Amino acid sequence: MATLSTPLGKVLGDKTAAALTETLGLATVGDLLYHFPRRYAERGEHTDLSALQVGDQVTVLAQVQRVNVRPMRQRRGNLLEVTVGDGQRTLTLTFFNQAWRQRQLTVGRWGLFAGKVTEFRGKRQLNGPDFQLLSDPGEAAEDNTEIEEFLGALIPVYPAAATMPSWTVARCVRVALDTLEPPPDPLPESLRADHELVGLAAALHDIHRPSSWQARAAARKRLTFDEAFALQLTLVQRKARAADWPAVQRPRRTDGVLAAFDARLPYQLTDGQLAVGEEVAEDLARPHPMHRLLQGEVGSGKTVCALRAMLQVVDSGGQAVLLAPTEVLAAQHHRGLAALLGDLARTGPAPADGELPLGDEAAGATGLALLTGSLPAAARRRVLADIAAGTAGIVVGTHALLYQGVEFADLGLIVVDEQHRFGVEQRDALRDKATQPPHVLVMTATPIPRTVAMTVFGDLSVSSLTELPRGRSPIATHVVPGNRERWMERTWARVREEVAVGHQAYVVCPRIGVDPTDEDADEGAPADDERRPPLGVAEVAPQLADGPLAGLRVGQLTGRLPADQKDAVMRAFAAGELDVLVATTVIEVGVDVPNATVMVVLDADRFGVSQLHQLRGRVGRGSAPGLCLLVSEAAPESPAHERLTAVASTVDGFRLAELDLEQRREGDVLGAAQSGRRSHLRLLSLLSDAKLIAEARDEAVRVIEADRELTEHPLLAETVAVLVDEDRAEYLEKG
Ligand code: ADP
Ligand code: MG
């Protein structure tokens, strides 16, 4: 008998085992049994032949409809052409010099056909495919009828590899299942009963060889639960452990910089900001590190929440760092914080010894430093010295800060802004920067669907800002057909109108220049041969300046510009010295120019839903209403067009985040660490398994509360260990 960890060679023989290892990376019985079918075919069921893509390696179930042999025109030999169909569509199979196969491939026979899809004269075909015929009902058993014996009514179709046909995998699976000693079930009986989950052994059998769709659904549910549960156990355990780490307490003081700052704040904090402020203040005062996620719509005022937390830490003698995803945003944050703090901050280098040191709270001010990758060497040295000496109480920087030799005197708080993929491993890297684990606040404006929050940020506590500060203006969004001249004229006229009354505009392009490799690092526009190249800032800006926007002051901003120039452009725009800023998505996050009222997004269909929502959050930040024009040549009714219409129809970030999730691969959403875990998340879908994930979460909390280290549940502990191990391995590889 075999167990899940038995090497495949013991069960299948060395040759087959080696082939499975080579083609599919499977080494043990467990690997094979957790290699799930992609789908199931049913005889008579319509396989969707119309969905076949040229170049795909496919396995289809179809019936022979026509057979024809003809001599080749250009060379010697003959060609056997077999037309197979599923009732609606047909597919041509071609076999070179194999006329004898006519005897097998008789009209009316059903079979599985596997090969790579090619196209010839507009017709989809498989050249020389592998095939397995099913027996005719009522006919005496033939050599290949065994296929049904082990396949049953629902024929599993495995992710195919050219040299490893689906039915070979199916046959190996059957052998493995037959020799498998039923594995012990890591899920406690009571938990299974509560959630109506079938046993592990049954689930592993039925996911491969279901006797009915119901059996298959039950198997899937159980195995999906396992995935969600293992993940949640890991995260909840992490959270529980972290809650016990020691941290320096940073209690609030009534006579420090924070109090002075609050007293002079130019506006009233919203109730939400006050509530978040309380949560954070309490966390910081505890002897354990805060791990908190602050979610809030674009413009909900997260920055001031972060600043108040940072000041609380400064007041207690520690340092705080604010990390931004781009240099533009870091520079802007630095400026913004300096403006908010006024003379409560000193932004220059620390004075020489003996003079009043920067950040001495006795002086009622804190040092505020900017550290980015592009700082000139001398300035960088000075900033690093201030950070090491502790005179820079607040440090603003890009993530590069993490990876360069920065030493803090007493790092008490790390704030991470606008980085919704800031996963577990980056948080680990940060922790190493302090002698004691620092408090961590992660901020995001991208609303996160609950399931993603539970998975990606499952080890964080969550605070939300749901209201926007009063006086915020509405944003109207419209989709503009880019190939209709009249509409485009009207678009540029709107920009001119806004500028005429003293406002400013953004024009966003997917690319920097025409060169197809010319992309800003943080952009996602996929290469697509069939469409014209996406519009680039470098071409669009001069065209506008000489054409429809002639006479306006037009500037350019891309990730390619040297940091000081980027900064200069942003400053000029913020100061109103430019009317129109043509930019890539570098302005996606955080850029805050309240006087900007129009945004035109060119080739809008090249952007994701969340990205568009983020972008439009750049307008309507002042007292005048915002206008966002999504220009696209996408055909009406095309999915791209529908996506844009959806963005135009709502400003509900959570609704849009869900829409976005529907359209992206989950690996993208989960980010590095979690995509490493993908090998353990085969079935789980963040979108369709939301309920199951929530159930798994609740169970995980219950189990970990009672038994943090899982000593009572050795099998569960093992599952978790595997997951964490893999996570580690991934992380180390990258580091
Ligand atoms: P986000 O949450 O998108 O990071 P910001 O922190 O950049 O938002 O805030 C957006 C704008 O709202 C800023 O100009 C900020 O000064 C302003 N703001 C923040 N809080 C308030 C408030 N309570 N009342 C009025 N304006 C506010
Ligand atoms: Mg922000």
Short mmCIF file of N, CA and C in Angstrom, two decimals, residues 79-151:
data_model
loop_
_atom_site.label_atom_id
_atom_site.label_comp_id
_atom_site.label_asym_id
_atom_site.label_seq_id
_atom_site.Cartn_x
_atom_site.Cartn_y
_atom_site.Cartn_z
N LEU A 79 -3.05 11.79 -47.12
CA LEU A 79 -3.48 12.49 -45.93
C LEU A 79 -4.85 11.98 -45.52
N LEU A 80 -4.93 11.54 -44.28
CA LEU A 80 -6.23 11.11 -43.74
C LEU A 80 -6.82 12.31 -42.99
N GLU A 81 -8.00 12.72 -43.43
CA GLU A 81 -8.67 13.83 -42.76
C GLU A 81 -9.91 13.31 -42.06
N VAL A 82 -9.99 13.58 -40.79
CA VAL A 82 -11.13 13.10 -40.02
C VAL A 82 -11.81 14.33 -39.43
N THR A 83 -13.10 14.46 -39.69
CA THR A 83 -13.83 15.57 -39.09
C THR A 83 -14.54 15.06 -37.85
N VAL A 84 -14.25 15.69 -36.74
CA VAL A 84 -14.95 15.30 -35.51
C VAL A 84 -15.76 16.50 -35.04
N GLY A 85 -16.81 16.21 -34.29
CA GLY A 85 -17.66 17.32 -33.86
C GLY A 85 -18.28 17.03 -32.52
N ASP A 86 -18.86 18.07 -31.96
CA ASP A 86 -19.53 17.90 -30.68
C ASP A 86 -21.00 18.26 -30.82
N GLY A 87 -21.48 18.22 -32.05
CA GLY A 87 -22.89 18.53 -32.26
C GLY A 87 -23.04 19.88 -32.92
N GLN A 88 -22.19 20.82 -32.55
CA GLN A 88 -22.33 22.15 -33.13
C GLN A 88 -21.14 22.52 -33.99
N ARG A 89 -19.96 22.46 -33.37
CA ARG A 89 -18.78 22.86 -34.08
C ARG A 89 -18.04 21.62 -34.55
N THR A 90 -17.18 21.79 -35.52
CA THR A 90 -16.36 20.67 -35.94
C THR A 90 -14.89 21.06 -35.89
N LEU A 91 -14.08 20.02 -35.94
CA LEU A 91 -12.64 20.19 -35.85
C LEU A 91 -12.05 19.15 -36.78
N THR A 92 -11.01 19.51 -37.52
CA THR A 92 -10.41 18.56 -38.44
C THR A 92 -9.15 17.95 -37.83
N LEU A 93 -9.07 16.62 -37.95
CA LEU A 93 -7.85 15.95 -37.51
C LEU A 93 -7.14 15.50 -38.77
N THR A 94 -5.84 15.70 -38.86
CA THR A 94 -5.12 15.22 -40.04
C THR A 94 -4.04 14.23 -39.62
N PHE A 95 -3.92 13.18 -40.44
CA PHE A 95 -2.88 12.17 -40.17
C PHE A 95 -2.13 11.95 -41.47
N PHE A 96 -0.83 12.11 -41.46
CA PHE A 96 -0.02 11.95 -42.67
C PHE A 96 0.40 10.48 -42.80
N ASN A 97 0.10 9.91 -43.95
CA ASN A 97 0.46 8.51 -44.23
C ASN A 97 -0.02 7.53 -43.16
N GLN A 98 -1.20 7.74 -42.67
CA GLN A 98 -1.73 6.79 -41.70
C GLN A 98 -3.14 6.38 -42.10
N ALA A 99 -3.31 6.10 -43.40
CA ALA A 99 -4.63 5.76 -43.93
C ALA A 99 -5.26 4.59 -43.17
N TRP A 100 -4.40 3.73 -42.63
CA TRP A 100 -4.92 2.57 -41.92
C TRP A 100 -5.77 2.94 -40.70
N ARG A 101 -5.61 4.15 -40.25
CA ARG A 101 -6.40 4.56 -39.08
C ARG A 101 -7.89 4.68 -39.39
N GLN A 102 -8.22 4.67 -40.71
CA GLN A 102 -9.64 4.69 -41.07
C GLN A 102 -10.40 3.58 -40.39
N ARG A 103 -9.71 2.45 -40.22
CA ARG A 103 -10.39 1.29 -39.63
C ARG A 103 -10.78 1.55 -38.18
N GLN A 104 -9.99 2.36 -37.49
CA GLN A 104 -10.33 2.68 -36.10
C GLN A 104 -11.32 3.83 -36.02
N LEU A 105 -11.05 4.86 -36.83
CA LEU A 105 -11.82 6.10 -36.71
C LEU A 105 -13.07 6.06 -37.58
N THR A 106 -13.99 5.19 -37.22
CA THR A 106 -15.19 5.07 -38.04
C THR A 106 -16.23 6.08 -37.60
N VAL A 107 -17.06 6.45 -38.56
CA VAL A 107 -18.08 7.46 -38.30
C VAL A 107 -18.97 7.03 -37.14
N GLY A 108 -19.21 7.94 -36.21
CA GLY A 108 -20.09 7.64 -35.08
C GLY A 108 -19.33 7.33 -33.80
N ARG A 109 -18.02 7.02 -33.93
CA ARG A 109 -17.26 6.69 -32.72
C ARG A 109 -16.97 7.95 -31.92
N TRP A 110 -17.02 7.81 -30.59
CA TRP A 110 -16.60 8.90 -29.72
C TRP A 110 -15.17 8.66 -29.28
N GLY A 111 -14.43 9.72 -29.07
CA GLY A 111 -13.05 9.56 -28.60
C GLY A 111 -12.54 10.84 -27.96
N LEU A 112 -11.44 10.65 -27.27
CA LEU A 112 -10.72 11.81 -26.74
C LEU A 112 -9.58 12.08 -27.71
N PHE A 113 -9.44 13.32 -28.12
CA PHE A 113 -8.40 13.67 -29.08
C PHE A 113 -7.53 14.77 -28.47
N ALA A 114 -6.23 14.56 -28.55
CA ALA A 114 -5.34 15.52 -27.89
C ALA A 114 -4.25 15.97 -28.83
N GLY A 115 -3.99 17.25 -28.84
CA GLY A 115 -2.93 17.78 -29.68
C GLY A 115 -2.90 19.28 -29.59
N LYS A 116 -2.06 19.87 -30.42
CA LYS A 116 -1.92 21.31 -30.41
C LYS A 116 -2.79 21.90 -31.52
N VAL A 117 -3.54 22.92 -31.19
CA VAL A 117 -4.46 23.50 -32.17
C VAL A 117 -3.69 24.35 -33.18
N THR A 118 -3.93 24.04 -34.47
CA THR A 118 -3.34 24.88 -35.52
C THR A 118 -4.49 25.37 -36.39
N GLU A 119 -4.15 26.24 -37.34
CA GLU A 119 -5.21 26.74 -38.21
C GLU A 119 -4.76 26.57 -39.64
N PHE A 120 -5.66 26.07 -40.49
CA PHE A 120 -5.34 25.92 -41.90
C PHE A 120 -6.53 26.40 -42.69
N ARG A 121 -6.31 27.37 -43.54
CA ARG A 121 -7.38 27.98 -44.33
C ARG A 121 -8.59 28.32 -43.46
N GLY A 122 -8.29 28.95 -42.35
CA GLY A 122 -9.37 29.44 -41.50
C GLY A 122 -10.05 28.37 -40.66
N LYS A 123 -9.59 27.12 -40.78
CA LYS A 123 -10.23 26.07 -39.98
C LYS A 123 -9.30 25.56 -38.89
N ARG A 124 -9.87 25.35 -37.72
CA ARG A 124 -9.07 24.82 -36.62
C ARG A 124 -8.77 23.34 -36.86
N GLN A 125 -7.57 22.92 -36.62
CA GLN A 125 -7.29 21.49 -36.74
C GLN A 125 -6.21 21.01 -35.79
N LEU A 126 -6.18 19.71 -35.62
CA LEU A 126 -5.12 19.06 -34.85
C LEU A 126 -4.35 18.18 -35.82
N ASN A 127 -3.04 18.35 -35.89
CA ASN A 127 -2.23 17.53 -36.79
C ASN A 127 -1.69 16.32 -36.05
N GLY A 128 -2.03 15.15 -36.56
CA GLY A 128 -1.54 13.91 -35.96
C GLY A 128 -1.80 13.80 -34.48
N PRO A 129 -3.02 14.04 -34.06
CA PRO A 129 -3.29 14.03 -32.62
C PRO A 129 -3.18 12.63 -32.01
N ASP A 130 -2.93 12.61 -30.72
CA ASP A 130 -3.09 11.39 -29.95
C ASP A 130 -4.58 11.19 -29.74
N PHE A 131 -5.01 9.96 -29.68
CA PHE A 131 -6.42 9.78 -29.35
C PHE A 131 -6.69 8.47 -28.63
N GLN A 132 -7.80 8.43 -27.95
CA GLN A 132 -8.30 7.22 -27.31
C GLN A 132 -9.77 7.16 -27.66
N LEU A 133 -10.18 6.02 -28.26
CA LEU A 133 -11.60 5.91 -28.61
C LEU A 133 -12.37 5.30 -27.46
N LEU A 134 -13.59 5.73 -27.32
CA LEU A 134 -14.47 5.13 -26.32
C LEU A 134 -15.19 3.96 -27.00
N SER A 135 -15.62 3.01 -26.19
CA SER A 135 -16.28 1.86 -26.80
C SER A 135 -17.68 2.25 -27.24
N ASP A 136 -18.17 1.59 -28.30
CA ASP A 136 -19.55 1.84 -28.70
C ASP A 136 -20.46 1.15 -27.71
N PRO A 137 -21.51 1.84 -27.33
CA PRO A 137 -22.41 1.20 -26.38
C PRO A 137 -22.92 -0.10 -26.99
N GLY A 138 -22.97 -1.13 -26.19
CA GLY A 138 -23.51 -2.40 -26.66
C GLY A 138 -22.52 -3.24 -27.42
N GLU A 139 -21.41 -2.68 -27.77
CA GLU A 139 -20.42 -3.43 -28.55
C GLU A 139 -19.52 -4.23 -27.60
N ALA A 140 -19.02 -5.32 -28.10
CA ALA A 140 -18.13 -6.13 -27.26
C ALA A 140 -16.87 -5.33 -26.93
N ALA A 141 -16.35 -5.62 -25.75
CA ALA A 141 -15.17 -4.89 -25.29
C ALA A 141 -14.01 -5.05 -26.26
N GLU A 142 -13.32 -3.98 -26.54
CA GLU A 142 -12.14 -4.04 -27.38
C GLU A 142 -10.93 -3.68 -26.52
N ASP A 143 -9.80 -3.63 -27.19
CA ASP A 143 -8.58 -3.34 -26.43
C ASP A 143 -8.63 -2.01 -25.69
N ASN A 144 -9.30 -1.02 -26.28
CA ASN A 144 -9.24 0.30 -25.64
C ASN A 144 -10.47 0.65 -24.80
N THR A 145 -11.32 -0.32 -24.54
CA THR A 145 -12.48 0.01 -23.72
C THR A 145 -12.10 0.22 -22.27
N GLU A 146 -10.91 -0.21 -21.92
CA GLU A 146 -10.48 -0.02 -20.53
C GLU A 146 -10.56 1.45 -20.13
N ILE A 147 -10.49 2.30 -21.12
CA ILE A 147 -10.52 3.73 -20.80
C ILE A 147 -11.73 4.08 -19.95
N GLU A 148 -12.89 3.51 -20.31
CA GLU A 148 -14.08 3.85 -19.53
C GLU A 148 -14.10 3.17 -18.18
N GLU A 149 -13.50 2.00 -18.15
CA GLU A 149 -13.45 1.31 -16.86
C GLU A 149 -12.85 2.22 -15.80
N PHE A 150 -11.80 2.89 -16.16
CA PHE A 150 -11.22 3.71 -15.11
C PHE A 150 -11.64 5.17 -15.18
N LEU A 151 -12.32 5.51 -16.21
CA LEU A 151 -12.73 6.90 -16.28
C LEU A 151 -14.13 7.15 -15.74
#
